mmCIF file of C-alpha atoms in Angstrom:
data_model
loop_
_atom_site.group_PDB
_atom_site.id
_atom_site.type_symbol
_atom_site.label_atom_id
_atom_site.label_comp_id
_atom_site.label_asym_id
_atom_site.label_seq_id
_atom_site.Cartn_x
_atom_site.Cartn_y
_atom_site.Cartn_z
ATOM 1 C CA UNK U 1 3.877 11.956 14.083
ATOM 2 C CA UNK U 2 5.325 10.520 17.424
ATOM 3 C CA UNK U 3 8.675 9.351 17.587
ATOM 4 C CA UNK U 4 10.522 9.160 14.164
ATOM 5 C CA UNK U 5 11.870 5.374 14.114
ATOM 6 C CA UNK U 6 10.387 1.873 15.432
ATOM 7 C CA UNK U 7 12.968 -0.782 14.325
ATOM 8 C CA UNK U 8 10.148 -3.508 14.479
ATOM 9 C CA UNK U 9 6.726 -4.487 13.256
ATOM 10 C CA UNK U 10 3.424 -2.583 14.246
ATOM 11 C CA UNK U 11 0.804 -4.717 13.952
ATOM 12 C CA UNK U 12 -2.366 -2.624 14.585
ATOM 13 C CA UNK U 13 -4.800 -4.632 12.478
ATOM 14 C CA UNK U 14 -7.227 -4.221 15.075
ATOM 15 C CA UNK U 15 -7.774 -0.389 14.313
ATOM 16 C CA UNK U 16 -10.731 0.450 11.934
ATOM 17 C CA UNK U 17 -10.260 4.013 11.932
ATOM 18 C CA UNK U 18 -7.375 6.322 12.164
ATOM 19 C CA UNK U 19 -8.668 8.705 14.051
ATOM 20 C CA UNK U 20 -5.789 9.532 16.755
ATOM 21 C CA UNK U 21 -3.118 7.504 15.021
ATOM 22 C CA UNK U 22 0.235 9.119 15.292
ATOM 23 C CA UNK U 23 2.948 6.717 13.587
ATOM 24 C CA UNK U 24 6.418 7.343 13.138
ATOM 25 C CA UNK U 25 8.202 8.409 10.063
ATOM 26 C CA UNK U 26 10.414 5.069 9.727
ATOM 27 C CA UNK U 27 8.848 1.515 10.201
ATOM 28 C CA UNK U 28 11.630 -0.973 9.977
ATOM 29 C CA UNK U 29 9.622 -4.166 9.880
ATOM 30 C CA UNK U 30 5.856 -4.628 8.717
ATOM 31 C CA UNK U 31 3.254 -2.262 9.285
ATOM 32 C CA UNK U 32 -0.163 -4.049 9.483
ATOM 33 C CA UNK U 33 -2.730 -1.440 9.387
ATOM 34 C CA UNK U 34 -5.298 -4.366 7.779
ATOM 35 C CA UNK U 35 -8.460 -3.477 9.511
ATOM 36 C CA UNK U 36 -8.981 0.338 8.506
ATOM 37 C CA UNK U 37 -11.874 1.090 6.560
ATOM 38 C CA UNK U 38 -10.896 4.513 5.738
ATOM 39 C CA UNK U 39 -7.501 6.240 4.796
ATOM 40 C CA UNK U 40 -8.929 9.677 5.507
ATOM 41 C CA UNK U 41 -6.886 11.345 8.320
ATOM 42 C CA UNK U 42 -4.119 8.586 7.781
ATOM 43 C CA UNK U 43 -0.564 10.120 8.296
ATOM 44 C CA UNK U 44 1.620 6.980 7.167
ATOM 45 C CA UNK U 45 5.404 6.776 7.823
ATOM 46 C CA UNK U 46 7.771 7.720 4.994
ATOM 47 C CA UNK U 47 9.501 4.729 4.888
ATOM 48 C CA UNK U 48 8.424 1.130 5.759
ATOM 49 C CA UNK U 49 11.450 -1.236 6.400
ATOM 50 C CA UNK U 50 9.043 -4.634 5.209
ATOM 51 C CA UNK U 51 5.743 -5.110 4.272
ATOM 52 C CA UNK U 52 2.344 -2.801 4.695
ATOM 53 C CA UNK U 53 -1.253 -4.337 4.986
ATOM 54 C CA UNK U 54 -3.980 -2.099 4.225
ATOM 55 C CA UNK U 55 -5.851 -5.005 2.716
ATOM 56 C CA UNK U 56 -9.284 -3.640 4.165
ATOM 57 C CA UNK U 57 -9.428 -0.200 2.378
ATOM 58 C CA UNK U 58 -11.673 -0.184 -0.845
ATOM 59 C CA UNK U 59 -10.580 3.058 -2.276
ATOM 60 C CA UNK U 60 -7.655 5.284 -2.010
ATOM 61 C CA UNK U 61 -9.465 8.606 -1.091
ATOM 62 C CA UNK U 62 -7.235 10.107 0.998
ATOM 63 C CA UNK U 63 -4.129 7.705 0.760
ATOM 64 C CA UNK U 64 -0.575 8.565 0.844
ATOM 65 C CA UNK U 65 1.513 5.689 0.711
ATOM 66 C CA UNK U 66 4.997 5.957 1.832
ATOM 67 C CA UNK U 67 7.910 6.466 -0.707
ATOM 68 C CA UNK U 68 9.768 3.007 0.127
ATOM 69 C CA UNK U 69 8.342 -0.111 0.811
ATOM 70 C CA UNK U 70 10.763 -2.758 1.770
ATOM 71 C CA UNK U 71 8.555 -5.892 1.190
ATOM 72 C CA UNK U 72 5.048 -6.303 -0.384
ATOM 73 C CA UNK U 73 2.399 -3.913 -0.391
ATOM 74 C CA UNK U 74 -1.233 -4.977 -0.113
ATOM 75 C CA UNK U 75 -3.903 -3.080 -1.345
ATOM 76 C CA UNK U 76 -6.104 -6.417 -2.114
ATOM 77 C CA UNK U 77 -9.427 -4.379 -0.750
ATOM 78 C CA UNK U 78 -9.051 -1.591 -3.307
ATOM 79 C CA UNK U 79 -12.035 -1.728 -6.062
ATOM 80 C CA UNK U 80 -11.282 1.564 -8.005
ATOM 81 C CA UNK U 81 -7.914 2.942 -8.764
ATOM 82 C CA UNK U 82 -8.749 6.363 -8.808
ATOM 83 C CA UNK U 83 -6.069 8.808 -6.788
ATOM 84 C CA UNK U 84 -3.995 5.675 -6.282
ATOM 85 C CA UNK U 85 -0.480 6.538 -6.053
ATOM 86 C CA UNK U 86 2.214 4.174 -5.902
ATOM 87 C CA UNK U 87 5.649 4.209 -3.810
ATOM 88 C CA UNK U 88 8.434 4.752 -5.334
ATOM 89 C CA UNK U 89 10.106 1.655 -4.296
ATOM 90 C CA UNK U 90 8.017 -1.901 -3.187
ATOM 91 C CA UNK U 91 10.706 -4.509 -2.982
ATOM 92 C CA UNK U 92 8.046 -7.379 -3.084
ATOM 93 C CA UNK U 93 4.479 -7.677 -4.939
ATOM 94 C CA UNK U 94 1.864 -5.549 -4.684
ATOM 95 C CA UNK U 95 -1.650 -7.136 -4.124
ATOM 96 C CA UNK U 96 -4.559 -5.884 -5.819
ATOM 97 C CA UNK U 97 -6.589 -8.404 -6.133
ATOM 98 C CA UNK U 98 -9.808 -6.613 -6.625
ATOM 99 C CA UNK U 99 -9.224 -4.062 -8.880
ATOM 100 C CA UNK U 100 -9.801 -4.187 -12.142
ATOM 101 C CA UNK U 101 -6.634 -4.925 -14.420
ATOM 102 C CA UNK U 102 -7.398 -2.602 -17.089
ATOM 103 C CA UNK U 103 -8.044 0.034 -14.815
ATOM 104 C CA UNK U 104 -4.863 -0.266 -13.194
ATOM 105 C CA UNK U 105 -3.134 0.494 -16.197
ATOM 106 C CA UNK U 106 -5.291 3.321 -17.430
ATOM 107 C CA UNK U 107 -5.289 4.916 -13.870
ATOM 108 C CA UNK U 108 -2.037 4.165 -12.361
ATOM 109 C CA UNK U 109 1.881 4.660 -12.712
ATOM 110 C CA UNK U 110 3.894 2.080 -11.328
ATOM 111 C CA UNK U 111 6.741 2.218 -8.533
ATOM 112 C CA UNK U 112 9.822 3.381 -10.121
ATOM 113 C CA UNK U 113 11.745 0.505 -8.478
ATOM 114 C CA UNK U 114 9.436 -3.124 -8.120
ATOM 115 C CA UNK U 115 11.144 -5.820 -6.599
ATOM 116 C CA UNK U 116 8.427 -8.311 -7.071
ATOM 117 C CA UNK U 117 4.657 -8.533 -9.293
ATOM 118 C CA UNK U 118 1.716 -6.765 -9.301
ATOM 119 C CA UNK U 119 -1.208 -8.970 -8.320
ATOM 120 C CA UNK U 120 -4.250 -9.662 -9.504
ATOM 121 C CA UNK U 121 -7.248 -11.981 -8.628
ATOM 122 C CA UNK U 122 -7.962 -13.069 -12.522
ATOM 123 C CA UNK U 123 -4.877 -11.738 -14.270
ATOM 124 C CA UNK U 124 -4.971 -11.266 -18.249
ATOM 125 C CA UNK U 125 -2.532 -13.282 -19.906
ATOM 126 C CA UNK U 126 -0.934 -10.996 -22.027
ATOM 127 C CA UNK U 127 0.252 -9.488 -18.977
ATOM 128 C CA UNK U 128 4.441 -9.833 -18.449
#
């Protein structure tokens, strides 16, 4: 990782790969990271200050989310749930809007701490 704190936001939703990337281990505002394809080789920060974008990934081979999440986390892209592991604090929503409900809650533990919803495109109603 390069240095260990940026106080702002890093938008770098230009990037399709993360081949090279060196972030640092505290983000204090969003982290857009949008345009990757892939999480494999993906060293995220431990601890994002606001919200993280990784809206164009379709699976979470390889993904290691960071522990704290300030604001929302979008995984929107993601169409399995397999090795999808949550923080353990998102102070906002998490977006998943297309995976498959059920799934989710076969496959996945939620954040210990969730400030907000999870997110789904078509969600079932007998969801709280």
């Amino acid at each position: 990782m390069a240095s260990t704190v940026h106080e702002g936001d890093l938008d770098l939703s230009h990037l399709t790969s993360p081949e090279g990337l060196e972030l640092p281990e505290h983000v204090g505002g969003c982290l857009d990271l949008s345009g990757l394809a892939s999480a494999d080789g993906l060293e995220l920060p431990e601890h994002v200050g606001e919200n993280l974008g990784l809206s164009g990934l379709t699976t979470a081979e390889g993904l290691k989310l960071p522990e704290h999440v300030g604001g929302w986390l979008g995984l929107s892209g993601l169409t399995t749930a397999e090795g999808l592991k949550l923080p353990l604090h998102v102070g906002g929503d998490i977006y998943l809007w297309s995976l498959d409900e059920d799934e989710y809650d076969q496959e996945v533990h939620g954040p210990r701490e969730l400030g907000g919803k999870v997110q789904f495109s078509n969600p079932r109603s007998d969801r709280k």
